[in-house]
PDB file of C-alpha atoms in Angstrom:
ATOM      1  CA  UNK G   1     -11.120 -12.829  23.323  1.00  0.00           C
ATOM      2  CA  UNK G   2      -7.415 -12.183  23.616  1.00  0.00           C
ATOM      3  CA  UNK G   3      -5.752 -12.618  20.261  1.00  0.00           C
ATOM      4  CA  UNK G   4      -3.067 -15.662  20.154  1.00  0.00           C
ATOM      5  CA  UNK G   5       1.441 -16.195  19.513  1.00  0.00           C
ATOM      6  CA  UNK G   6      -0.559 -17.161  15.625  1.00  0.00           C
ATOM      7  CA  UNK G   7      -2.799 -15.738  14.983  1.00  0.00           C
ATOM      8  CA  UNK G   8      -1.173 -12.069  15.432  1.00  0.00           C
ATOM      9  CA  UNK G   9       1.457 -13.337  13.843  1.00  0.00           C
ATOM     10  CA  UNK G  10      -1.210 -14.388  10.606  1.00  0.00           C
ATOM     11  CA  UNK G  11      -2.086 -10.815  10.842  1.00  0.00           C
ATOM     12  CA  UNK G  12       1.492  -9.942  10.307  1.00  0.00           C
ATOM     13  CA  UNK G  13       1.870 -12.502   7.604  1.00  0.00           C
ATOM     14  CA  UNK G  14      -1.019 -10.403   6.033  1.00  0.00           C
ATOM     15  CA  UNK G  15       0.074  -6.811   6.330  1.00  0.00           C
ATOM     16  CA  UNK G  16       4.173  -7.773   4.988  1.00  0.00           C
ATOM     17  CA  UNK G  17       2.369  -9.950   1.673  1.00  0.00           C
ATOM     18  CA  UNK G  18       0.163  -6.063   1.482  1.00  0.00           C
ATOM     19  CA  UNK G  19       2.588  -4.021   1.615  1.00  0.00           C
ATOM     20  CA  UNK G  20       5.149  -6.617  -1.024  1.00  0.00           C
ATOM     21  CA  UNK G  21       1.919  -6.264  -3.897  1.00  0.00           C
ATOM     22  CA  UNK G  22       1.907  -1.968  -3.439  1.00  0.00           C
ATOM     23  CA  UNK G  23       5.776  -3.006  -4.055  1.00  0.00           C
ATOM     24  CA  UNK G  24       5.661  -4.650  -6.495  1.00  0.00           C
ATOM     25  CA  UNK G  25       2.570  -2.773  -8.453  1.00  0.00           C
ATOM     26  CA  UNK G  26       5.233   0.502  -7.826  1.00  0.00           C
ATOM     27  CA  UNK G  27       8.177  -1.274  -9.129  1.00  0.00           C
ATOM     28  CA  UNK G  28       6.380  -1.490 -12.282  1.00  0.00           C
ATOM     29  CA  UNK G  29       4.590   1.632 -12.573  1.00  0.00           C
ATOM     30  CA  UNK G  30       8.415   3.193 -11.985  1.00  0.00           C
ATOM     31  CA  UNK G  31      10.173   0.637 -14.037  1.00  0.00           C
ATOM     32  CA  UNK G  32       7.572   1.735 -17.136  1.00  0.00           C
ATOM     33  CA  UNK G  33       8.219   5.350 -16.250  1.00  0.00           C
ATOM     34  CA  UNK G  34      11.794   5.106 -15.475  1.00  0.00           C
ATOM     35  CA  UNK G  35      12.968   2.200 -18.425  1.00  0.00           C
ATOM     36  CA  UNK G  36      10.662   2.599 -21.234  1.00  0.00           C
ATOM     37  CA  UNK G  37       9.957   6.241 -21.190  1.00  0.00           C
ATOM     38  CA  UNK G  38       6.974   5.728 -20.256  1.00  0.00           C
ATOM     39  CA  UNK G  39       5.377   9.728 -18.976  1.00  0.00           C
ATOM     40  CA  UNK G  40       2.881   8.926 -16.982  1.00  0.00           C
ATOM     41  CA  UNK G  41      -0.497  10.900 -17.069  1.00  0.00           C
ATOM     42  CA  UNK G  42      -2.015  13.266 -14.076  1.00  0.00           C
ATOM     43  CA  UNK G  43      -4.774  10.634 -13.186  1.00  0.00           C
ATOM     44  CA  UNK G  44      -0.897   7.784 -13.389  1.00  0.00           C
ATOM     45  CA  UNK G  45       0.452  10.450 -10.823  1.00  0.00           C
ATOM     46  CA  UNK G  46      -2.427  11.443  -8.018  1.00  0.00           C
ATOM     47  CA  UNK G  47      -2.977   7.026  -8.078  1.00  0.00           C
ATOM     48  CA  UNK G  48       0.188   6.276  -7.475  1.00  0.00           C
ATOM     49  CA  UNK G  49       0.113   9.220  -4.266  1.00  0.00           C
ATOM     50  CA  UNK G  50      -2.811   6.601  -3.121  1.00  0.00           C
ATOM     51  CA  UNK G  51      -1.656   3.458  -3.130  1.00  0.00           C
ATOM     52  CA  UNK G  52       2.168   4.867  -1.633  1.00  0.00           C
ATOM     53  CA  UNK G  53      -0.318   5.936   1.233  1.00  0.00           C
ATOM     54  CA  UNK G  54      -1.906   2.668   1.120  1.00  0.00           C
ATOM     55  CA  UNK G  55       1.652   1.040   1.382  1.00  0.00           C
ATOM     56  CA  UNK G  56       2.410   3.332   4.325  1.00  0.00           C
ATOM     57  CA  UNK G  57      -0.854   1.986   6.685  1.00  0.00           C
ATOM     58  CA  UNK G  58       0.924  -1.238   5.953  1.00  0.00           C
ATOM     59  CA  UNK G  59       4.503   0.193   6.634  1.00  0.00           C
ATOM     60  CA  UNK G  60       2.791   1.196  10.211  1.00  0.00           C
ATOM     61  CA  UNK G  61       0.668  -1.577  11.294  1.00  0.00           C
ATOM     62  CA  UNK G  62       4.519  -3.537  10.548  1.00  0.00           C
ATOM     63  CA  UNK G  63       6.760  -0.908  12.325  1.00  0.00           C
ATOM     64  CA  UNK G  64       4.851   0.155  15.008  1.00  0.00           C
ATOM     65  CA  UNK G  65       1.926  -3.088  15.640  1.00  0.00           C
ATOM     66  CA  UNK G  66      -1.513  -3.372  14.387  1.00  0.00           C
ATOM     67  CA  UNK G  67      -4.021  -0.984  15.306  1.00  0.00           C
ATOM     68  CA  UNK G  68      -7.093  -0.182  13.854  1.00  0.00           C
ATOM     69  CA  UNK G  69      -5.596   3.764  12.891  1.00  0.00           C
ATOM     70  CA  UNK G  70      -3.837   1.991  10.545  1.00  0.00           C
ATOM     71  CA  UNK G  71      -6.310  -0.176   8.551  1.00  0.00           C
ATOM     72  CA  UNK G  72      -8.016   3.028   8.249  1.00  0.00           C
ATOM     73  CA  UNK G  73      -5.257   5.059   6.713  1.00  0.00           C
ATOM     74  CA  UNK G  74      -5.117   1.698   4.696  1.00  0.00           C
ATOM     75  CA  UNK G  75      -9.221   1.682   3.725  1.00  0.00           C
ATOM     76  CA  UNK G  76      -9.929   5.805   3.367  1.00  0.00           C
ATOM     77  CA  UNK G  77      -6.562   5.779   0.943  1.00  0.00           C
ATOM     78  CA  UNK G  78      -7.739   3.113  -1.074  1.00  0.00           C
ATOM     79  CA  UNK G  79     -11.797   4.975  -1.433  1.00  0.00           C
ATOM     80  CA  UNK G  80      -9.836   7.945  -1.585  1.00  0.00           C
ATOM     81  CA  UNK G  81      -8.083   6.127  -5.193  1.00  0.00           C
ATOM     82  CA  UNK G  82     -10.757   4.731  -6.706  1.00  0.00           C
ATOM     83  CA  UNK G  83     -12.758   7.750  -7.024  1.00  0.00           C
ATOM     84  CA  UNK G  84      -9.355   9.523  -8.788  1.00  0.00           C
ATOM     85  CA  UNK G  85      -9.913   6.507 -11.513  1.00  0.00           C
ATOM     86  CA  UNK G  86     -13.241   7.190 -12.091  1.00  0.00           C
TER      87      UNK G  86
END
């Protein structure tokens, strides 16, 4: 089945929305750290690394095109972050 232009645009928009959500999450975390002088715990730092990796997967989709490998980076990073949080 061929992808139509409109479905590619929708998928690209969803990747942009995902990257925007990740960016807002990290901006809020860094706001608390830098502006409010809240020192993050080691668990928070590990979760930030996982969130950054999820953002890299979305960014790869936007730069290099939609690829299953990029989505696997997102999924593996999400699972690793969930395991780290528990």
